[in-house]
């Protein structure tokens, strides 16, 4: 998986999708990114941030269609420990419905010492820690930046902090009774001579196993490396396996042609929520911040099944207090999604609790609505009188 994602907020798919292993449902409920790899694009394609209730709904929908679910991975668009409230809420909601489902988080490890006990008590069973080196000097060759908190540090300071935080985190995860899987990427000529040292350090700290992924060049990256040969991968994995149980993973970046897979992750209409709310200044593009919307355009199926603009509804305005977003949810109880150019964290969370997915897009309304209804070709239509 690419590790350069910037936080998105319920964005519509962009025809590029990274996916976990079959049977593992990836839930992108972590809002804040805390690092970037040098060998990834500066402006990488965004994953979509989803809210906890929408994440649980995604699991339910997969179950309804008979999909295999072996576990859940919480990771993306940022790091679950960088801003832990949404990931923890998601874990608690999953545990209410699935007491025995394995739940993993994938993290750089920053903040692990502070949050390990919270993860265990909430119901996390495994932690995947992203460790590509143990020496700060090597880390500086891998990371473009690392942000341990909200303050940007010099890279030398940040990598030294990262090395220290990862050591503390792995020990804390072990103390909390969590299974620890080290996930590493082999970057040729950068860290390929580091893995025996890395494996020994991880074993001493209490890691249970290790997965080594081969580096794969990313399109539009400023810096590219040669891909490691199968022989090099086999040799390094063999050395690691003498220290820790180890396997070779697939390439770190996986791209799927077309939008079908990404579209399958979008919310879907329900019998009691068949419609979509849209905020727009001109009726053509999704171009307004949710908080600035004077009205909501309601799209949905007519009696003949055609998806069209059905009506306009007034939106609650600023000054209506903390209940503003609950009032908004009450005005669109028939909608499963709301499209906006941007939206704050609080309205997204409140609407999520009401079962309404806030999706961020700057596309035209017609195409965005079509996509949410399965991508069928839209015929010209207007509001039915």
Coordinates of C-alpha atoms in Angstrom, one line a residue:
X1 CA 0.0 0.0 0.0
X2 CA 1.2 3.5 -0.8
X3 CA 2.1 5.4 2.4
X4 CA 1.9 9.0 1.0
X5 CA -1.8 9.5 1.3
X6 CA -3.1 12.9 2.2
X7 CA -6.3 13.1 4.3
X8 CA -9.5 13.3 2.3
X9 CA -13.0 13.7 3.6
X10 CA -15.4 11.2 2.0
X11 CA -14.1 11.9 -1.5
X12 CA -15.6 10.3 -4.6
X13 CA -13.2 7.8 -6.2
X14 CA -10.5 8.9 -8.6
X15 CA -10.0 5.6 -10.5
X16 CA -7.0 4.7 -8.3
X17 CA -7.5 2.4 -5.4
X18 CA -5.3 0.7 -2.9
X19 CA -6.7 -2.4 -1.3
X20 CA -5.8 -4.8 1.5
X21 CA -5.6 -8.6 1.2
X22 CA -8.8 -10.5 0.2
X23 CA -11.0 -11.0 3.1
X24 CA -9.7 -8.0 5.0
X25 CA -11.9 -4.9 5.0
X26 CA -9.9 -1.7 5.0
X27 CA -11.6 1.2 6.8
X28 CA -10.1 4.6 6.2
X29 CA -11.2 6.4 9.3
X30 CA -7.9 8.0 10.3
X31 CA -8.0 11.7 9.4
X32 CA -4.4 13.0 9.9
X33 CA -1.4 12.1 7.8
X34 CA 1.9 12.1 9.8
X35 CA 4.6 11.2 7.2
X36 CA 5.5 11.0 3.5
X37 CA 7.9 8.6 1.8
X38 CA 10.5 10.3 -0.5
X39 CA 9.7 7.8 -3.3
X40 CA 6.0 8.7 -3.5
X41 CA 4.3 11.5 -5.5
X42 CA 4.3 14.9 -3.9
X43 CA 0.6 15.2 -4.7
X44 CA -0.5 11.6 -4.3
X45 CA -4.1 10.4 -5.0
X46 CA -6.3 10.8 -2.0
X47 CA -8.0 8.0 -0.1
X48 CA -11.4 8.9 1.2
X49 CA -12.0 9.5 4.9
X50 CA -15.1 7.8 6.1
X51 CA -16.9 8.3 9.4
X52 CA -17.4 5.5 12.0
X53 CA -21.0 4.7 11.3
X54 CA -20.4 4.6 7.6
X55 CA -17.5 2.2 8.2
X56 CA -19.8 -0.2 10.1
X57 CA -22.4 0.1 7.4
X58 CA -19.7 -0.9 4.9
X59 CA -19.1 -4.1 6.8
X60 CA -22.9 -4.8 6.9
X61 CA -23.3 -4.2 3.2
X62 CA -20.4 -6.6 2.4
X63 CA -22.0 -9.2 4.6
X64 CA -25.3 -8.8 2.9
X65 CA -23.8 -9.6 -0.5
X66 CA -21.9 -12.6 0.9
X67 CA -18.4 -11.2 0.8
X68 CA -15.7 -13.0 2.7
X69 CA -14.7 -11.0 5.8
X70 CA -11.7 -12.4 7.7
X71 CA -11.0 -9.2 9.6
X72 CA -10.8 -5.4 9.6
X73 CA -7.8 -3.2 8.9
X74 CA -8.0 0.4 10.1
X75 CA -5.6 2.6 8.1
X76 CA -5.8 5.7 5.9
X77 CA -6.1 8.3 4.7
X78 CA -3.8 9.1 7.6
X79 CA -2.4 7.3 10.7
X80 CA -4.9 5.9 13.3
X81 CA -2.7 7.1 16.2
X82 CA -2.2 10.7 14.8
X83 CA -5.8 11.5 15.7
X84 CA -7.3 8.5 17.6
X85 CA -10.9 9.5 18.3
X86 CA -12.5 8.3 15.0
X87 CA -10.5 5.0 14.9
X88 CA -11.5 4.2 18.5
X89 CA -15.1 5.0 17.9
X90 CA -15.1 2.8 14.9
X91 CA -13.6 -0.1 16.8
X92 CA -16.2 0.2 19.5
X93 CA -19.0 0.2 17.0
X94 CA -17.6 -2.8 15.3
X95 CA -17.3 -4.7 18.6
X96 CA -20.9 -4.1 19.4
X97 CA -21.9 -6.0 16.2
X98 CA -18.9 -8.3 15.8
X99 CA -17.4 -9.3 19.2
X100 CA -15.1 -11.9 17.6
X101 CA -13.9 -10.2 14.4
X102 CA -10.2 -9.6 14.2
X103 CA -9.4 -5.8 14.1
X104 CA -6.0 -4.5 13.1
X105 CA -4.6 -1.0 12.9
X106 CA -1.7 0.0 10.8
X107 CA 0.5 2.8 12.2
X108 CA 3.9 4.4 12.1
X109 CA 3.9 3.9 15.8
X110 CA 4.0 7.6 16.9
X111 CA 1.8 7.8 20.0
X112 CA 1.7 4.1 20.6
X113 CA 3.0 4.4 24.2
X114 CA 0.1 6.7 25.1
X115 CA -2.6 4.8 23.2
X116 CA -1.8 1.1 23.5
X117 CA -4.1 0.5 26.5
X118 CA -7.0 2.4 24.8
X119 CA -6.6 0.2 21.7
X120 CA -6.7 -3.0 23.7
X121 CA -9.7 -2.0 25.8
X122 CA -11.6 -0.9 22.7
X123 CA -11.2 -4.3 21.1
X124 CA -8.2 -4.0 18.7
X125 CA -6.5 -7.4 18.4
X126 CA -3.4 -6.7 16.2
X127 CA -1.2 -3.8 15.4
X128 CA 0.8 -3.5 12.2
X129 CA 3.8 -1.2 12.7
X130 CA 5.4 0.4 9.7
X131 CA 9.2 0.1 10.3
X132 CA 11.6 0.5 7.4
X133 CA 14.8 1.2 9.4
X134 CA 16.0 1.5 13.0
X135 CA 18.8 3.9 12.4
X136 CA 17.7 7.6 12.1
X137 CA 20.4 8.2 9.4
X138 CA 18.7 5.6 7.2
X139 CA 15.3 6.9 8.0
X140 CA 16.3 10.3 6.6
X141 CA 16.9 8.6 3.2
X142 CA 13.4 7.1 3.2
X143 CA 11.1 9.9 4.6
X144 CA 10.5 13.2 3.0
X145 CA 9.0 14.4 6.3
X146 CA 7.7 13.0 9.6
X147 CA 5.4 15.0 11.8
X148 CA 5.4 13.5 15.3
X149 CA 2.9 16.2 16.5
X150 CA 1.4 19.3 14.9
X151 CA 4.8 21.0 14.8
X152 CA 7.1 20.5 11.9
X153 CA 10.6 19.4 13.0
X154 CA 13.9 19.2 11.1
X155 CA 14.1 15.8 9.5
X156 CA 17.0 14.7 11.6
X157 CA 15.0 15.5 14.8
X158 CA 11.9 13.9 13.5
X159 CA 13.5 10.6 12.5
X160 CA 15.3 10.4 15.9
X161 CA 11.9 11.0 17.5
X162 CA 10.3 8.3 15.3
X163 CA 12.9 5.7 16.1
X164 CA 12.4 6.4 19.8
X165 CA 8.6 6.4 19.5
X166 CA 8.5 3.1 17.6
X167 CA 10.6 1.3 20.2
X168 CA 8.3 2.6 23.0
X169 CA 5.2 1.8 21.0
X170 CA 6.1 -1.9 20.3
X171 CA 6.9 -2.5 23.9
X172 CA 3.6 -0.9 24.9
X173 CA 1.6 -2.9 22.4
X174 CA 3.1 -6.1 23.8
X175 CA 2.2 -5.0 27.3
X176 CA -1.3 -4.4 26.2
X177 CA -1.6 -8.0 24.9
X178 CA -1.8 -7.0 21.2
X179 CA -0.3 -9.1 18.4
X180 CA 2.5 -7.1 16.7
X181 CA 3.2 -7.4 13.0
X182 CA 6.1 -5.4 11.6
X183 CA 5.4 -4.2 8.0
X184 CA 8.5 -3.1 6.1
X185 CA 9.3 -2.1 2.5
X186 CA 12.6 -3.0 0.9
X187 CA 14.0 0.1 -0.9
X188 CA 17.0 -1.1 -3.0
X189 CA 20.3 0.7 -2.3
X190 CA 18.6 2.5 0.6
X191 CA 17.7 0.0 3.4
X192 CA 18.3 -3.4 1.8
X193 CA 21.3 -4.0 4.2
X194 CA 19.3 -3.1 7.3
X195 CA 16.9 -6.0 7.8
X196 CA 18.9 -8.3 10.0
X197 CA 19.5 -5.4 12.4
X198 CA 15.9 -4.4 12.1
X199 CA 14.5 -7.9 12.7
X200 CA 16.8 -8.4 15.8
X201 CA 15.6 -5.1 17.2
X202 CA 12.0 -5.8 16.6
X203 CA 12.3 -9.3 18.1
X204 CA 13.9 -7.9 21.2
X205 CA 11.1 -5.4 21.6
X206 CA 8.4 -8.1 21.4
X207 CA 7.3 -8.2 17.8
X208 CA 5.5 -11.5 16.7
X209 CA 6.2 -11.5 13.0
X210 CA 7.3 -9.5 10.0
X211 CA 6.1 -8.9 6.5
X212 CA 8.5 -7.5 3.9
X213 CA 7.1 -5.8 0.8
X214 CA 9.1 -5.1 -2.3
X215 CA 9.3 -1.4 -3.3
X216 CA 7.3 -0.6 -6.5
X217 CA 7.9 2.7 -8.4
X218 CA 4.9 5.1 -8.3
X219 CA 3.7 7.1 -11.2
X220 CA 4.6 10.8 -10.9
X221 CA 7.1 10.3 -8.1
X222 CA 10.0 12.6 -8.3
X223 CA 12.5 9.9 -7.2
X224 CA 12.3 6.4 -8.4
X225 CA 14.4 3.4 -7.5
X226 CA 14.9 0.1 -9.3
X227 CA 12.5 -2.7 -8.2
X228 CA 14.2 -5.3 -6.0
X229 CA 14.7 -8.6 -7.8
X230 CA 12.9 -11.8 -6.6
X231 CA 16.3 -13.2 -5.7
X232 CA 17.1 -10.2 -3.4
X233 CA 13.7 -10.4 -1.8
X234 CA 14.1 -14.1 -1.1
X235 CA 17.5 -13.7 0.3
X236 CA 16.4 -10.9 2.7
X237 CA 13.3 -12.7 3.8
X238 CA 15.4 -15.8 4.5
X239 CA 17.7 -13.8 6.7
X240 CA 14.8 -12.3 8.6
X241 CA 13.1 -15.7 9.1
X242 CA 16.1 -16.8 11.1
X243 CA 15.2 -14.2 13.6
X244 CA 11.4 -13.6 13.3
X245 CA 8.6 -15.5 11.5
X246 CA 8.6 -13.6 8.1
X247 CA 6.9 -13.7 4.8
X248 CA 7.2 -11.7 1.6
X249 CA 4.3 -9.4 0.9
X250 CA 3.1 -8.1 -2.4
X251 CA 4.4 -4.8 -3.9
X252 CA 3.6 -1.8 -1.7
X253 CA 1.5 0.0 -4.4
X254 CA -1.4 -1.8 -6.0
X255 CA -3.4 -0.1 -8.7
X256 CA -6.6 -1.4 -10.2
X257 CA -7.6 -0.2 -13.6
X258 CA -11.0 1.5 -13.8
X259 CA -13.3 2.8 -11.1
X260 CA -15.4 -0.3 -10.4
X261 CA -13.6 -1.3 -7.2
X262 CA -13.5 2.2 -5.8
X263 CA -17.2 2.7 -6.7
X264 CA -18.1 -0.4 -4.7
X265 CA -16.8 1.3 -1.6
X266 CA -19.3 4.2 -1.9
X267 CA -22.5 4.4 0.1
X268 CA -25.5 2.9 -1.6
X269 CA -29.2 3.9 -1.6
X270 CA -31.5 2.0 0.8
X271 CA -35.2 1.4 0.8
X272 CA -35.8 4.0 3.4
X273 CA -33.1 6.3 2.2
X274 CA -33.2 6.3 -1.6
X275 CA -32.2 10.0 -2.2
X276 CA -29.1 12.2 -2.3
X277 CA -28.8 15.8 -1.0
X278 CA -26.5 18.2 -2.9
X279 CA -25.3 21.7 -2.1
X280 CA -24.7 23.9 -5.1
X281 CA -24.7 27.6 -6.0
X282 CA -25.7 27.1 -9.6
X283 CA -27.5 23.7 -9.9
X284 CA -24.7 22.3 -12.1
X285 CA -21.6 21.8 -9.9
X286 CA -21.0 20.8 -6.4
X287 CA -19.3 24.0 -5.4
X288 CA -20.4 25.1 -1.9
X289 CA -19.1 24.5 1.6
X290 CA -21.9 22.7 3.6
X291 CA -22.0 25.5 6.2
X292 CA -22.7 28.1 3.4
X293 CA -25.5 26.2 1.7
X294 CA -28.9 28.1 1.8
X295 CA -30.7 25.1 0.4
X296 CA -30.4 21.4 -0.4
X297 CA -31.1 20.0 -3.8
X298 CA -32.7 16.5 -3.5
X299 CA -32.0 14.0 -6.2
X300 CA -33.6 10.6 -6.4
X301 CA -35.7 8.1 -8.4
X302 CA -39.0 9.3 -9.8
X303 CA -42.0 7.0 -10.0
X304 CA -40.7 5.7 -13.3
X305 CA -37.2 5.0 -11.8
X306 CA -35.4 7.8 -13.5
X307 CA -32.9 9.6 -11.2
X308 CA -33.6 13.4 -11.3
X309 CA -33.8 16.5 -9.2
X310 CA -36.9 16.0 -7.1
X311 CA -37.1 19.2 -5.0
X312 CA -35.3 21.9 -3.1
X313 CA -35.3 22.1 0.7
X314 CA -34.1 25.0 2.9
X315 CA -30.9 24.3 5.0
X316 CA -30.6 25.4 8.6
X317 CA -28.5 28.5 8.9
X318 CA -25.8 29.6 11.3
X319 CA -27.1 30.8 14.6
X320 CA -29.3 27.8 15.2
X321 CA -26.9 26.5 17.8
X322 CA -25.3 23.2 18.3
X323 CA -28.4 21.5 17.0
X324 CA -27.9 22.9 13.5
X325 CA -26.6 19.7 12.1
X326 CA -29.2 17.5 13.8
X327 CA -31.8 19.8 12.3
X328 CA -30.2 19.4 8.9
X329 CA -30.3 15.6 9.3
X330 CA -33.9 15.8 10.2
X331 CA -34.6 17.7 7.0
X332 CA -33.2 14.9 4.8
X333 CA -34.2 11.6 6.5
X334 CA -34.8 10.1 3.1
X335 CA -31.1 10.7 2.0
X336 CA -28.3 8.2 2.2
X337 CA -25.6 10.7 1.1
X338 CA -24.9 14.5 1.0
X339 CA -22.5 16.0 -1.6
X340 CA -20.6 19.1 -0.8
X341 CA -17.4 20.9 -2.0
X342 CA -16.2 20.8 1.7
X343 CA -17.5 20.2 5.2
X344 CA -16.3 20.6 8.7
X345 CA -15.5 17.8 11.0
X346 CA -18.5 18.3 13.3
X347 CA -21.3 18.2 10.7
X348 CA -19.7 15.1 9.1
X349 CA -19.7 13.3 12.5
X350 CA -23.3 14.4 13.4
X351 CA -24.7 13.4 10.0
X352 CA -22.8 10.1 10.1
X353 CA -24.5 9.3 13.4
X354 CA -27.8 9.9 11.6
X355 CA -26.8 7.5 8.8
X356 CA -26.0 10.2 6.2
X357 CA -22.6 10.0 4.4
X358 CA -21.0 13.3 3.6
X359 CA -19.0 13.0 0.4
X360 CA -16.6 15.7 -0.8
X361 CA -16.4 16.4 -4.6
X362 CA -15.9 19.4 -6.9
X363 CA -17.4 17.5 -9.9
X364 CA -20.6 18.3 -11.7
X365 CA -23.8 17.2 -10.0
X366 CA -25.0 14.9 -12.8
X367 CA -21.9 12.8 -12.9
X368 CA -21.6 12.6 -9.1
X369 CA -25.2 11.5 -8.6
X370 CA -24.9 9.0 -11.4
X371 CA -21.9 7.4 -9.8
X372 CA -23.7 7.0 -6.4
X373 CA -26.6 5.3 -8.2
X374 CA -24.3 2.7 -9.8
X375 CA -22.9 4.7 -12.7
X376 CA -25.7 4.1 -15.1
X377 CA -25.9 6.6 -18.0
X378 CA -28.1 9.5 -17.1
X379 CA -30.7 10.7 -19.6
X380 CA -31.8 14.3 -19.6
X381 CA -34.5 15.1 -17.0
X382 CA -35.7 17.9 -14.9
X383 CA -37.6 18.3 -11.7
X384 CA -40.9 16.5 -12.0
X385 CA -43.8 18.8 -11.3

